[in-house]
Amino acid sequence: GAVVSQHPSRVICKSGTSVKIECRSLDFQATTMFWYRQFPKQSLMLMATSNEGSKATYEQGVEKDKFLINHASLTLSTLTVTSAHPEDSSFYICSADRIHDGETQYFGPGTRLLVL
Amino acid sequence: KQEVTQIPAALSVPEGENLVLNCSFTDSAIYNLQWFRQDPGKGLTSLLLIQSSQREQTSGRLNASLDKSSGRSTLYIAASQPGDSATYLCAATNNAGNMLTFGGGTRLMVKP
């Protein structure tokens, strides 16, 4: 149990377009989902915390209007990179906190975004 | 397939002790290894990142080492404090840099 999926696993897009990444908890409900990104040779960094039915909380330096997060249900959160630019190319990974189990996060496999 | 294991799963120590958390990985062809801290209900906080060509990294009271040949990394915490109580995770990035494999974590409790 406790599987988190991400879709797509890889995406290549043109500069200026928007890209949506989905994060799903397949066999459990998640009160909270987290979005991270990792640039080459850098550590995984938290971007935002998303609670179902409320606005996401963004970390300092992360533009909320550029990285739109929607957490419409207890099993789905989406991250939309709007007007993507080459510097947004990165590895994006989500994780989910299972209800009643806030001490364990379950991670998705990640999405590799390449903006040309 | 990479597998990452952390030992112990839980650890309780009195304040002031120095301690070592262990992380082992099965595939030595890694891009880097990271250590994170997780507080209940919160996102991960990156602690230390060791590139595959490095042997160790230090930040304050934390020191992480990497031995690729033996598939091991350790996180050393000096003079532990109650505020260090959290779950500590290590994660190995594969050589292509596009996949993270996490260990199961070590839940640390530092008692005053």
GROMACS .gro file of N, CA and C in nm, chain A residues 10 32 34 36 38-46 49 91 93 95 97 101-105 107-110 112, chain B residues 31-32 34-36 38-49 51 87 89 93 96-100 102 107:
model
  168
   10ARG      N    1   0.795   1.210  -1.785
   10ARG     CA    2   0.884   1.301  -1.857
   10ARG      C    3   0.799   1.390  -1.945
   32THR      N    4  -0.232   1.610   0.311
   32THR     CA    5  -0.133   1.707   0.266
   32THR      C    6  -0.045   1.647   0.159
   34PHE      N    7   0.303   1.748  -0.088
   34PHE     CA    8   0.416   1.839  -0.097
   34PHE      C    9   0.474   1.832  -0.239
   36TYR      N   10   0.820   1.922  -0.462
   36TYR     CA   11   0.963   1.951  -0.453
   36TYR      C   12   1.019   1.964  -0.595
   38GLN      N   13   1.423   1.949  -0.797
   38GLN     CA   14   1.565   1.927  -0.782
   38GLN      C   15   1.635   1.964  -0.911
   39PHE      N   16   1.721   2.066  -0.904
   39PHE     CA   17   1.803   2.104  -1.018
   39PHE      C   18   1.929   2.018  -1.017
   40PRO      N   19   1.992   2.002  -1.134
   40PRO     CA   20   2.113   1.920  -1.140
   40PRO      C   21   2.217   1.965  -1.039
   41LYS      N   22   2.273   1.869  -0.972
   41LYS     CA   23   2.379   1.892  -0.876
   41LYS      C   24   2.334   1.969  -0.753
   42GLN      N   25   2.205   1.983  -0.737
   42GLN     CA   26   2.153   2.052  -0.620
   42GLN      C   27   2.062   1.959  -0.541
   43SER      N   28   2.035   1.999  -0.418
   43SER     CA   29   1.951   1.918  -0.332
   43SER      C   30   1.804   1.932  -0.369
   44LEU      N   31   1.728   1.833  -0.330
   44LEU     CA   32   1.583   1.841  -0.344
   44LEU      C   33   1.531   1.951  -0.252
   45MET      N   34   1.450   2.041  -0.308
   45MET     CA   35   1.403   2.154  -0.229
   45MET      C   36   1.251   2.160  -0.231
   46LEU      N   37   1.194   2.186  -0.115
   46LEU     CA   38   1.050   2.199  -0.104
   46LEU      C   39   1.004   2.325  -0.175
   49THR      N   40   0.352   2.344   0.002
   49THR     CA   41   0.271   2.247   0.077
   49THR      C   42   0.127   2.270   0.040
   91PHE      N   43   1.368   1.844  -1.212
   91PHE     CA   44   1.303   1.720  -1.171
   91PHE      C   45   1.204   1.757  -1.061
   93ILE      N   46   0.909   1.642  -0.795
   93ILE     CA   47   0.864   1.523  -0.723
   93ILE      C   48   0.761   1.564  -0.617
   95SER      N   49   0.508   1.437  -0.280
   95SER     CA   50   0.491   1.339  -0.174
   95SER      C   51   0.357   1.364  -0.106
   97ASP      N   52   0.117   1.290   0.257
   97ASP     CA   53   0.099   1.246   0.395
   97ASP      C   54  -0.031   1.170   0.404
  101ASP      N   55  -0.151   0.950   0.958
  101ASP     CA   56  -0.012   0.903   0.959
  101ASP      C   57   0.078   1.016   0.915
  102GLY      N   58   0.075   1.125   0.988
  102GLY     CA   59   0.146   1.246   0.946
  102GLY      C   60   0.295   1.236   0.955
  103GLU      N   61   0.346   1.126   1.009
  103GLU     CA   62   0.491   1.117   1.025
  103GLU      C   63   0.558   1.049   0.907
  104THR      N   64   0.484   0.998   0.814
  104THR     CA   65   0.543   0.929   0.700
  104THR      C   66   0.497   0.993   0.572
  105GLN      N   67   0.591   1.029   0.489
  105GLN     CA   68   0.558   1.081   0.357
  105GLN      C   69   0.587   0.974   0.253
  107PHE      N   70   0.650   0.910  -0.146
  107PHE     CA   71   0.698   0.989  -0.258
  107PHE      C   72   0.655   0.930  -0.392
  108GLY      N   73   0.625   1.022  -0.484
  108GLY     CA   74   0.601   0.981  -0.622
  108GLY      C   75   0.734   0.957  -0.691
  109PRO      N   76   0.730   0.902  -0.811
  109PRO     CA   77   0.854   0.870  -0.884
  109PRO      C   78   0.920   0.991  -0.948
  110GLY      N   79   0.849   1.104  -0.952
  110GLY     CA   80   0.910   1.223  -1.009
  110GLY      C   81   0.873   1.246  -1.154
  112ARG      N   82   1.035   1.454  -1.493
  112ARG     CA   83   1.147   1.529  -1.552
  112ARG      C   84   1.090   1.625  -1.655
  147TYR      N   85   2.449   0.944  -0.839
  147TYR     CA   86   2.485   1.079  -0.878
  147TYR      C   87   2.516   1.162  -0.755
  148ASN      N   88   2.435   1.144  -0.654
  148ASN     CA   89   2.461   1.208  -0.525
  148ASN      C   90   2.380   1.139  -0.417
  150GLN      N   91   2.170   1.242  -0.049
  150GLN     CA   92   2.121   1.354   0.030
  150GLN      C   93   2.068   1.307   0.165
  151TRP      N   94   2.080   1.394   0.261
  151TRP     CA   95   2.019   1.372   0.391
  151TRP      C   96   1.914   1.480   0.415
  152PHE      N   97   1.800   1.437   0.467
  152PHE     CA   98   1.689   1.529   0.492
  152PHE      C   99   1.640   1.512   0.635
  154GLN      N  100   1.277   1.547   0.849
  154GLN     CA  101   1.132   1.559   0.835
  154GLN      C  102   1.069   1.573   0.972
  155ASP      N  103   0.994   1.683   0.988
  155ASP     CA  104   0.914   1.701   1.108
  155ASP      C  105   0.771   1.661   1.078
  156PRO      N  106   0.698   1.612   1.176
  156PRO     CA  107   0.561   1.563   1.150
  156PRO      C  108   0.475   1.666   1.078
  157GLY      N  109   0.414   1.624   0.969
  157GLY     CA  110   0.324   1.711   0.895
  157GLY      C  111   0.392   1.817   0.812
  158LYS      N  112   0.522   1.815   0.807
  158LYS     CA  113   0.596   1.918   0.733
  158LYS      C  114   0.670   1.857   0.614
  159GLY      N  115   0.707   1.943   0.519
  159GLY     CA  116   0.788   1.898   0.407
  159GLY      C  117   0.930   1.869   0.452
  160LEU      N  118   1.002   1.803   0.364
  160LEU     CA  119   1.141   1.771   0.395
  160LEU      C  120   1.227   1.896   0.396
  161THR      N  121   1.325   1.896   0.484
  161THR     CA  122   1.426   2.000   0.486
  161THR      C  123   1.558   1.938   0.448
  162SER      N  124   1.621   1.991   0.346
  162SER     CA  125   1.749   1.937   0.303
  162SER      C  126   1.856   1.973   0.404
  163LEU      N  127   1.935   1.875   0.443
  163LEU     CA  128   2.042   1.897   0.540
  163LEU      C  129   2.178   1.902   0.473
  164LEU      N  130   2.210   1.797   0.402
  164LEU     CA  131   2.341   1.787   0.338
  164LEU      C  132   2.328   1.712   0.207
  165LEU      N  133   2.407   1.755   0.110
  165LEU     CA  134   2.413   1.690  -0.020
  165LEU      C  135   2.556   1.652  -0.047
  167GLN      N  136   2.797   1.500  -0.335
  167GLN     CA  137   2.810   1.455  -0.474
  167GLN      C  138   2.888   1.324  -0.476
  203THR      N  139   1.247   1.291   1.205
  203THR     CA  140   1.282   1.175   1.125
  203THR      C  141   1.386   1.218   1.023
  205LEU      N  142   1.596   1.125   0.683
  205LEU     CA  143   1.588   1.043   0.563
  205LEU      C  144   1.713   1.062   0.478
  209THR      N  145   2.039   0.953  -0.549
  209THR     CA  146   1.997   0.989  -0.684
  209THR      C  147   2.072   0.901  -0.782
  212ALA      N  148   2.165   0.893  -1.376
  212ALA     CA  149   2.103   0.980  -1.476
  212ALA      C  150   2.047   1.106  -1.412
  213GLY      N  151   2.046   1.108  -1.279
  213GLY     CA  152   1.995   1.226  -1.208
  213GLY      C  153   1.846   1.244  -1.214
  214ASN      N  154   1.774   1.137  -1.247
  214ASN     CA  155   1.629   1.155  -1.261
  214ASN      C  156   1.548   1.063  -1.173
  215MET      N  157   1.610   1.002  -1.078
  215MET     CA  158   1.532   0.918  -0.987
  215MET      C  159   1.593   0.921  -0.848
  216LEU      N  160   1.507   0.945  -0.752
  216LEU     CA  161   1.548   0.944  -0.612
  216LEU      C  162   1.495   0.818  -0.547
  218PHE      N  163   1.452   0.673  -0.168
  218PHE     CA  164   1.459   0.710  -0.027
  218PHE      C  165   1.475   0.588   0.062
  223ARG      N  166   1.383   0.756   1.299
  223ARG     CA  167   1.309   0.847   1.385
  223ARG      C  168   1.391   0.872   1.510
   0.00000   0.00000   0.00000
